[in-house]
Structure formats: structure tokens, C-alpha cells
Amino acid sequence: MIPRTRNPEPVLITCTALLFAAAVYAVFFHAPAERVMGLVQKIFYFHLSCALVAFLSFTTACISGVAYLVSRDLKWDVLGAAAVEIGLVFTTLVLATGMLWGRPVWNAWWTWDPRLTTSLILWFIFAAYFILRAAVEKRQQRAAYCAVMAIAGFVDVPIVFLSARLWRSIHPVVIRADGVNMAPPMLTALLVSLAAFAALWGVLLRRRVRILAMAEQIRILEHRLDREPAQARRARY
Amino acid sequence: MNSTFFLIAAYLAIWAGIFGYLLVTGRHQQRLARRLEMLEERISRTEAGQ
Amino acid sequence: MRSAWLVIRKDLRAELRRPQAMIAMLFFGFLLLVILDVAVPAGTEITPETGAGILWVAITFSSVLGLGRSFDREKENHCLEGLLLSPLSPEGLFGAKMAVNCIFMGLAELAILPLFFILYGDAFLRSLPALALVLLLANSGFAATGTLFAAITAGADRNEALLPMLFFPLVMPLIAMAVRATGMIFAGAPLPEYSSWLQVMAAFTLIFTGLGFLVSRHIFRD
Amino acid sequence: MAADDYLEVSGLCKEYEGCRALRDLSFRLARGDFLTLFGPNGAGKSTLLRIIATLTAPDSGRVRVDGADLEDGSEEFRKRLGFISHHALLYDQMSALENLVFSASLYGVADPGARAEELLAQVDLQLHRHRLAGTFSRGMRQRLSIARALVNDPDLLLLDEPFTGLDRQAALLLGELLLVLKERRRTIIMVTHDLDRGLAMASRVGILAGGRLAFLEPRHRIDAAAFAGLYLATINGETS
């Protein structure tokens, strides 16, 4: 049965909230403003943290895809779907913050910066993951197909990044903000926000997996309910 | 400086994203939990009724 | 291996008799070449990059149509199960279908290229041998990914648009590299200059061919 | 596993969308056995055949044929397998002869052309050898799909409700072919609703209900007349 006692979650949520408070403090008060770009550079901390969460999610999706294909255990499929969903949400945030950060610095909403392009293509791949998930009825077939999609998507990342970098090598190489060496307080701010987002990722993944498992349980119960009355009736006659 | 506008916009975007997602999943979880309890109760009633 | 060759021969003979895939690919390829002419300012000589972009958009979209048809014949009367029941291994089936797709795309390109040179100026004609290498690499990359996801789409319910949605995001880097390399070839650059792009394309093809062979056992068996 | 066991199925479980199609199913067959399985729809009969034919992966349990486990590679086994199901498994755009030659060469038959001609003769379709399978009438398609399934002269033949929807000629033909295979001591598993035909040819009779093998007895211990009543009782008993 699904453990519906929620005791671990509040503890996790409070600890994540604390980490977030520390991160906000570190980013806004502890870390100095960056000389060249000024305040706007502070977007970078959470921008990179979102990217970390997205990367963690897609790695989990790939690993659970391989695990499903090997073990054929549907719990891996549930974990994979939860991970991809979180990954998609945070990739959207990465793109949003990337553009909002790029606009003032390079006065263009979108630059074909290799990392941003990779995030964009990743966004399409894992959006396609959900389109595929909606197109297949049988659970085991859907799980196998989605596992392959998650693996293919993850395997594609290095190639996308490599080709985006090669693609750009024609354009003049723009000085990249994070290339600037980080003053120690900046580094601590970055590390704290990375930790906060990693904790957040843990909470979201746990919750999403429980929700998907609950939905599956409901489907099974409904299925049994549809059959139950028929058998009950026959037994009586 | 207009660049602080973008800083604020970016942070709003992140908070909106995170809290929005937490809110949606939280409400979704409650709805499913209620539905699960209702179903289990109906199952136990039909099994008892048999 | 021998039975994989049988499947290839069967598909080629059936295609010869009723060329469903080839007609779709050629028709769409020609159509795109003509439509894309709109993107070129009238009367000016097009730059190598634009030419490469137009060529590859036409090739990619026509390939997707061909790839979408790869399992159509197997879906009639559930013939796929007939193949899975036979000693032919799922890997063999994947390899056979990939080879068939490669051949079909090659044939389609043989027809699309002349029209491209007619429409967009045959100044690029001298770069044919180098172009053939890029085409070969891109074809095998498309075939590997396309066959894998055509098999998946064949399993999912009838949804015409499913394959392009799964296929294009994944092959985006391959298309980008092909366009970049072709642009340089059209501009007359020697091989060493664009060899790094070819290496990335080769890496893509190897990775996805390997992935296709590894997972085919799981895709064909429900 | 006794020496003469040809097929051993042990602990097969399979669950589809929450309902359990097979629940820990186990049985053994000696070479040359003709097992008929009866059972209501949704009892897991087709699932069992598809698992033995390696078309579907079981959630748990094992299938061993001739001492070899199917999980460790079933290419050799599939060479000796025949499967007749509701699907014709024919390519509509290929002629009857081409379909059979393709299947024969796929199974590595010595002389595919001769084998195809021989099969066409057996199913009385020689006159239509060059006609496309898509243009065949229902009866002719059924006879051609029977020929296709027997192209590799299988050691193990699986039949999934073969007689439903067959016209008279195809049914007679299938009956004869099954008798021939029985005489050649081939192992056959037939799933059907047709009580009298199923009982007539079987050497062992089983009833599958609710994913479990509720009944499995040699044919000589079964009284044909009483079997219908027994069958209904088992089904009701099993699934309530």
C-alpha cells in the first residue's frame, strides 16, 4: 500500500526552505556584485542551479530507463516519468532565466550559446517524451518506449553540446560571464544555491513519484471495481 | 538601472515556477489521496457485501 | 545475417511493385525545393550556406516521410509477428529495416540533388564527391534514429505526426552539422577544414546505431 | 524434469493493466502430446501461447523446450515453432508463392521453391500461386496462412482458436494436417471453444480459467458426454 503517512515530507520541506533562505541571503547580501555586469549577474546563481536540477533529472530518467529495460519493473517507469517532468519544468526555467539574463548583457533575447542551445533542444526532446507517453495505451509497451526515448535523449546531450559549440566557432567568441574567475563569496553563494536546488529536486521527485504511484493504484482499484459487481452478481445466482 | 528589472523578472520567474509547481503537485496529491480513500472504502464495502 | 538480407530483398521488391515510400519522399522533396525558393531573394546568386540549408531541409523532411513508412507493410495483417516468430532476431530486423531506409534515402537524394542544382545554380556541382560523403554519413544517422522511432511509432496507435515530433529534436545536431559541412563544401573548403563536423556526425551515427541494436529486443516484444 | 519432457512451463505469471492474465501456471508436455486448452475469453489462453512463442515476455516464470530455457536465446527453438493465430501473417502485396518462398527461406528450409509448391498443393492453391495474397477470398487466405504456419514442418505447433471462422474446406484441411502432424509425433497445443473437435484430437485436456490451470487430465480419463457440464462448473467455480 502507498505509505500515506506524510511524516518525512514536512521535515524535508522545512530543510529545503532553510537552504533556500541561506541561498537567497548568500546570493543577495554575501556575494559582491560582479564588476562588469553589475547586479544582473546575480541571475546566474539560480540559472545554473536550475540547470543542475534539469541535468540531475535527465540523468535519473536515463538510468531508470535502462533499469526498466533490464528489470521490466514498472516502478522504474514511474520514477523516469517523474524525473522527466521535473527536468522539463526546470529546463523551462533555465531557458527563461537565460534569456532574461542575456537580454541586458548581450542585448539579444537569444544567443546561440552552446549551453542554451543544448537546453532548448533538450526541452524539445523531453517534451516529445510526454507526447509519446500519451500516445501509447499498454503500460508495459509505453514504459519500454519511454525508457528508450529517455536514454536516446540523454545520449544525445553531449552531441548536441559539441555541435552547438562547433556551430558557434564561426561567430566571434563572446566573453562568457561565468568564465570570469569567481570571488570566494560568490563561490559559496553558488554552492549554497546548488545545494538548495538539489534538496528541492529531492522533494519534488519524491512527491511526484508518490502521486504517479497513487494514480496507478487508483486505476487498478477502478479496474477491480468494474469487474467486482459482475462476479458478485454471478456468484449469487 | 534597467538591468535590475531583468534581475527581478528572472527571480520572479523562478519563484513562480517553483511555487507554482509545488502548489499544483500538492493539490493534485490531495485530490488523488481523497479519491484513493473513497475507492478503497467502496472496495471494502463490496467485498464485505459479497 | 542471411535472413536479414531476405527482409531487405522483400522490402525492395515490394517497393518496386508499389513504391509508397519512394513516391512520398520524391514528391515532397521536389515540392520543398521549389517552395524554399521563396526564402531566396529573387535574382541573386545564393550563398553556399543558404544553398546548403535549403538542400538539407528538403532532404530531411523527405526522409522523415520515407522513415514513417518503414513498418507499414509489417503492420498489415500483423506481419511483424510473423517476422518475430521466425528465426530472424529483433536485431536482424532492425538492421534490415535500417539498411532499407538507407537505400531509399539514397535513391531519393539521387533524384533531389539534380533538381537542386537546376534550381539553385550548378556552381556547386564540382563539390559532388565530398557531398556524397556527407550524404552517406547523414543518411546512416537518419536511418538509425528514424528506424528506431518508426518501430516505436508503429507500436503506438495511429498517429501520423508522432514520428517527426520524436525524430527531429534528436537529429537536430546531425542536421546542423550536415548543413555546416555542406556549406563549407559548397564554398570550396578542403576536407581538413570541415573534418571535425564529419567526426561529430560519425559519432552520432555510431551511437544511435548501437542504441537501436541494443534496445530493438525490447521494442518489438511487448 | 522427466527425461521424455519436451515442453516444461513453470510458474508463469503475466499481468496486463492491473488484471492478472496468468497466475503461476505450470504444466509439462511430452513429445507428441496433443494438449487442448479450453477456457472462457480473458482466461489467459492467448497470453500463454504468445509467451511460449516468445512474442510476449512473462512477468515471471520459465518456459523450457527440449531442456533449453527460452530466455537464453530462442533462435533454435523458433526454427522448429509453428503458430496459427487469428492474424493471417501474409503480405498482401506479394503473391501466394512469394509469401511461402519468403517464409520458407526465412526458416532456412533447404529448397524454398519446392517446399512452397508442395504446400500450395497440400492446401489446394496451386492455381492461384501467382495471385497477390491481398486479392484472395477469406477461405483461400485461411488456407494460405495455414500453409505458411506449417512451412518449417514444426516440432511444436501452437494454435489459437484455429477453427473459429474457418469455412468447411479449410476446417477439413486443417483437421487432416493436424492428424498428419500427430502421427509424426509432433507436439501440439490447441486453444479452442469447440468442445467436440477439441476433445476428438487431444491426448491431454486442460481448462484454463482466471489465469490458472483449473483442470488437466489425459484424454482417456475423460468422459466426453460429462465434459460439457464439468467445463461449466470449473469455469464458474474458478472465477467467482
PDB file of C-alpha atoms in Angstrom, chain A residues 40-178:
ATOM      1  CA  VAL A  40      22.068  41.370 -13.200  1.00  0.00           C
ATOM      2  CA  GLN A  41      24.836  38.786 -12.892  1.00  0.00           C
ATOM      3  CA  LYS A  42      23.089  37.507  -9.760  1.00  0.00           C
ATOM      4  CA  ILE A  43      20.635  35.693 -12.008  1.00  0.00           C
ATOM      5  CA  PHE A  44      23.495  33.347 -12.801  1.00  0.00           C
ATOM      6  CA  TYR A  45      23.406  31.543  -9.427  1.00  0.00           C
ATOM      7  CA  PHE A  46      19.863  30.305  -9.736  1.00  0.00           C
ATOM      8  CA  HIS A  47      20.175  29.901 -13.525  1.00  0.00           C
ATOM      9  CA  LEU A  48      22.980  27.403 -13.031  1.00  0.00           C
ATOM     10  CA  SER A  49      21.102  25.729 -10.140  1.00  0.00           C
ATOM     11  CA  CYS A  50      18.093  25.173 -12.384  1.00  0.00           C
ATOM     12  CA  ALA A  51      20.405  23.682 -14.977  1.00  0.00           C
ATOM     13  CA  LEU A  52      21.843  21.355 -12.318  1.00  0.00           C
ATOM     14  CA  VAL A  53      18.344  20.139 -11.358  1.00  0.00           C
ATOM     15  CA  ALA A  54      17.459  19.600 -15.018  1.00  0.00           C
ATOM     16  CA  PHE A  55      20.662  17.633 -15.537  1.00  0.00           C
ATOM     17  CA  LEU A  56      20.035  15.546 -12.395  1.00  0.00           C
ATOM     18  CA  SER A  57      16.514  14.802 -13.622  1.00  0.00           C
ATOM     19  CA  PHE A  58      17.529  13.712 -17.113  1.00  0.00           C
ATOM     20  CA  THR A  59      20.331  11.551 -15.721  1.00  0.00           C
ATOM     21  CA  THR A  60      17.814   9.875 -13.392  1.00  0.00           C
ATOM     22  CA  ALA A  61      15.418   9.397 -16.306  1.00  0.00           C
ATOM     23  CA  CYS A  62      18.142   7.747 -18.377  1.00  0.00           C
ATOM     24  CA  ILE A  63      19.256   5.471 -15.530  1.00  0.00           C
ATOM     25  CA  SER A  64      15.675   4.455 -14.712  1.00  0.00           C
ATOM     26  CA  GLY A  65      15.095   3.843 -18.412  1.00  0.00           C
ATOM     27  CA  VAL A  66      17.989   1.410 -18.541  1.00  0.00           C
ATOM     28  CA  ALA A  67      16.867  -0.126 -15.224  1.00  0.00           C
ATOM     29  CA  TYR A  68      13.340  -0.655 -16.605  1.00  0.00           C
ATOM     30  CA  LEU A  69      14.589  -2.322 -19.793  1.00  0.00           C
ATOM     31  CA  VAL A  70      16.744  -4.671 -17.711  1.00  0.00           C
ATOM     32  CA  SER A  71      14.342  -5.435 -14.874  1.00  0.00           C
ATOM     33  CA  ARG A  72      10.958  -4.749 -16.518  1.00  0.00           C
ATOM     34  CA  ASP A  73       9.804  -3.406 -13.133  1.00  0.00           C
ATOM     35  CA  LEU A  74       7.222  -0.667 -13.606  1.00  0.00           C
ATOM     36  CA  LYS A  75       8.459   1.321 -10.617  1.00  0.00           C
ATOM     37  CA  TRP A  76      11.395   2.437 -12.768  1.00  0.00           C
ATOM     38  CA  ASP A  77       8.952   3.726 -15.349  1.00  0.00           C
ATOM     39  CA  VAL A  78       7.176   5.783 -12.685  1.00  0.00           C
ATOM     40  CA  LEU A  79      10.495   7.219 -11.471  1.00  0.00           C
ATOM     41  CA  GLY A  80      11.522   8.015 -15.048  1.00  0.00           C
ATOM     42  CA  ALA A  81       8.288   9.838 -15.815  1.00  0.00           C
ATOM     43  CA  ALA A  82       8.522  11.874 -12.598  1.00  0.00           C
ATOM     44  CA  ALA A  83      12.170  12.761 -13.314  1.00  0.00           C
ATOM     45  CA  VAL A  84      11.456  13.840 -16.893  1.00  0.00           C
ATOM     46  CA  GLU A  85       8.575  16.035 -15.782  1.00  0.00           C
ATOM     47  CA  ILE A  86      10.718  17.825 -13.221  1.00  0.00           C
ATOM     48  CA  GLY A  87      13.526  18.087 -15.768  1.00  0.00           C
ATOM     49  CA  LEU A  88      11.164  19.708 -18.257  1.00  0.00           C
ATOM     50  CA  VAL A  89       9.894  22.244 -15.706  1.00  0.00           C
ATOM     51  CA  PHE A  90      13.432  23.264 -14.726  1.00  0.00           C
ATOM     52  CA  THR A  91      14.693  23.344 -18.322  1.00  0.00           C
ATOM     53  CA  THR A  92      11.919  25.851 -18.988  1.00  0.00           C
ATOM     54  CA  LEU A  93      13.226  27.892 -16.040  1.00  0.00           C
ATOM     55  CA  VAL A  94      16.782  27.613 -17.360  1.00  0.00           C
ATOM     56  CA  LEU A  95      15.663  28.962 -20.737  1.00  0.00           C
ATOM     57  CA  ALA A  96      13.598  31.756 -19.162  1.00  0.00           C
ATOM     58  CA  THR A  97      16.384  32.921 -16.867  1.00  0.00           C
ATOM     59  CA  GLY A  98      18.939  32.503 -19.661  1.00  0.00           C
ATOM     60  CA  MET A  99      17.019  34.846 -21.906  1.00  0.00           C
ATOM     61  CA  LEU A 100      16.302  37.333 -19.115  1.00  0.00           C
ATOM     62  CA  TRP A 101      19.979  37.353 -18.292  1.00  0.00           C
ATOM     63  CA  GLY A 102      21.141  37.540 -21.902  1.00  0.00           C
ATOM     64  CA  ARG A 103      18.907  40.462 -22.830  1.00  0.00           C
ATOM     65  CA  PRO A 104      20.702  43.152 -20.742  1.00  0.00           C
ATOM     66  CA  VAL A 105      24.190  41.647 -21.180  1.00  0.00           C
ATOM     67  CA  TRP A 106      24.188  40.870 -24.905  1.00  0.00           C
ATOM     68  CA  ASN A 107      21.088  42.965 -25.744  1.00  0.00           C
ATOM     69  CA  ALA A 108      19.547  39.995 -27.518  1.00  0.00           C
ATOM     70  CA  TRP A 109      16.880  37.712 -26.147  1.00  0.00           C
ATOM     71  CA  TRP A 110      18.504  34.652 -27.646  1.00  0.00           C
ATOM     72  CA  THR A 111      22.122  33.924 -28.418  1.00  0.00           C
ATOM     73  CA  TRP A 112      23.096  30.531 -29.808  1.00  0.00           C
ATOM     74  CA  ASP A 113      25.270  29.959 -26.792  1.00  0.00           C
ATOM     75  CA  PRO A 114      26.111  26.230 -26.740  1.00  0.00           C
ATOM     76  CA  ARG A 115      24.645  25.670 -23.277  1.00  0.00           C
ATOM     77  CA  LEU A 116      21.406  27.482 -24.016  1.00  0.00           C
ATOM     78  CA  THR A 117      21.004  25.703 -27.355  1.00  0.00           C
ATOM     79  CA  THR A 118      21.546  22.377 -25.620  1.00  0.00           C
ATOM     80  CA  SER A 119      18.865  23.229 -23.076  1.00  0.00           C
ATOM     81  CA  LEU A 120      16.494  24.249 -25.872  1.00  0.00           C
ATOM     82  CA  ILE A 121      16.949  21.004 -27.810  1.00  0.00           C
ATOM     83  CA  LEU A 122      16.700  19.019 -24.579  1.00  0.00           C
ATOM     84  CA  TRP A 123      13.428  20.805 -23.899  1.00  0.00           C
ATOM     85  CA  PHE A 124      12.060  19.594 -27.281  1.00  0.00           C
ATOM     86  CA  ILE A 125      13.299  16.029 -26.770  1.00  0.00           C
ATOM     87  CA  PHE A 126      11.686  15.596 -23.363  1.00  0.00           C
ATOM     88  CA  ALA A 127       8.520  17.412 -24.430  1.00  0.00           C
ATOM     89  CA  ALA A 128       8.380  14.742 -27.156  1.00  0.00           C
ATOM     90  CA  TYR A 129       8.816  12.170 -24.341  1.00  0.00           C
ATOM     91  CA  PHE A 130       5.429  13.195 -22.963  1.00  0.00           C
ATOM     92  CA  ILE A 131       3.806  13.242 -26.380  1.00  0.00           C
ATOM     93  CA  LEU A 132       4.992   9.645 -26.807  1.00  0.00           C
ATOM     94  CA  ARG A 133       3.768   8.788 -23.312  1.00  0.00           C
ATOM     95  CA  ALA A 134       0.284   9.997 -24.215  1.00  0.00           C
ATOM     96  CA  ALA A 135       0.215   8.064 -27.496  1.00  0.00           C
ATOM     97  CA  VAL A 136       0.594   4.541 -26.100  1.00  0.00           C
ATOM     98  CA  GLU A 137      -2.044   2.733 -24.024  1.00  0.00           C
ATOM     99  CA  LYS A 138      -0.459  -0.516 -22.871  1.00  0.00           C
ATOM    100  CA  ARG A 139       1.576   0.254 -19.766  1.00  0.00           C
ATOM    101  CA  GLN A 140       4.433  -2.111 -20.414  1.00  0.00           C
ATOM    102  CA  GLN A 141       4.855  -1.052 -24.031  1.00  0.00           C
ATOM    103  CA  ARG A 142       4.606   2.601 -23.047  1.00  0.00           C
ATOM    104  CA  ALA A 143       7.223   2.076 -20.346  1.00  0.00           C
ATOM    105  CA  ALA A 144       9.628   0.416 -22.787  1.00  0.00           C
ATOM    106  CA  TYR A 145       9.170   3.118 -25.443  1.00  0.00           C
ATOM    107  CA  CYS A 146       9.568   5.946 -22.922  1.00  0.00           C
ATOM    108  CA  ALA A 147      12.656   4.270 -21.495  1.00  0.00           C
ATOM    109  CA  VAL A 148      14.219   4.232 -24.968  1.00  0.00           C
ATOM    110  CA  MET A 149      13.262   7.874 -25.507  1.00  0.00           C
ATOM    111  CA  ALA A 150      14.795   8.915 -22.182  1.00  0.00           C
ATOM    112  CA  ILE A 151      18.022   7.038 -22.988  1.00  0.00           C
ATOM    113  CA  ALA A 152      18.168   8.430 -26.543  1.00  0.00           C
ATOM    114  CA  GLY A 153      17.519  11.946 -25.242  1.00  0.00           C
ATOM    115  CA  PHE A 154      20.265  11.692 -22.638  1.00  0.00           C
ATOM    116  CA  VAL A 155      22.757  10.119 -25.046  1.00  0.00           C
ATOM    117  CA  ASP A 156      22.059  12.977 -27.465  1.00  0.00           C
ATOM    118  CA  VAL A 157      23.143  15.677 -24.953  1.00  0.00           C
ATOM    119  CA  PRO A 158      26.927  15.522 -25.457  1.00  0.00           C
ATOM    120  CA  ILE A 159      26.481  15.534 -29.235  1.00  0.00           C
ATOM    121  CA  VAL A 160      24.097  18.487 -29.103  1.00  0.00           C
ATOM    122  CA  PHE A 161      26.508  20.419 -26.904  1.00  0.00           C
ATOM    123  CA  LEU A 162      29.503  19.527 -29.090  1.00  0.00           C
ATOM    124  CA  SER A 163      27.732  20.503 -32.300  1.00  0.00           C
ATOM    125  CA  ALA A 164      26.396  23.745 -30.754  1.00  0.00           C
ATOM    126  CA  ARG A 165      29.936  24.639 -29.699  1.00  0.00           C
ATOM    127  CA  LEU A 166      31.290  23.770 -33.176  1.00  0.00           C
ATOM    128  CA  TRP A 167      28.455  25.713 -34.743  1.00  0.00           C
ATOM    129  CA  ARG A 168      29.387  28.810 -32.824  1.00  0.00           C
ATOM    130  CA  SER A 169      33.074  28.672 -33.521  1.00  0.00           C
ATOM    131  CA  ILE A 170      32.453  30.752 -36.644  1.00  0.00           C
ATOM    132  CA  HIS A 171      30.946  33.615 -34.678  1.00  0.00           C
ATOM    133  CA  PRO A 172      33.325  35.906 -32.664  1.00  0.00           C
ATOM    134  CA  VAL A 173      33.740  34.263 -29.288  1.00  0.00           C
ATOM    135  CA  VAL A 174      31.780  36.425 -26.831  1.00  0.00           C
ATOM    136  CA  ILE A 175      33.295  36.757 -23.352  1.00  0.00           C
ATOM    137  CA  ARG A 176      31.173  34.396 -21.211  1.00  0.00           C
ATOM    138  CA  ALA A 177      30.096  35.647 -17.792  1.00  0.00           C
ATOM    139  CA  ASP A 178      30.909  32.520 -15.817  1.00  0.00           C
TER     140      ASP A 178
END
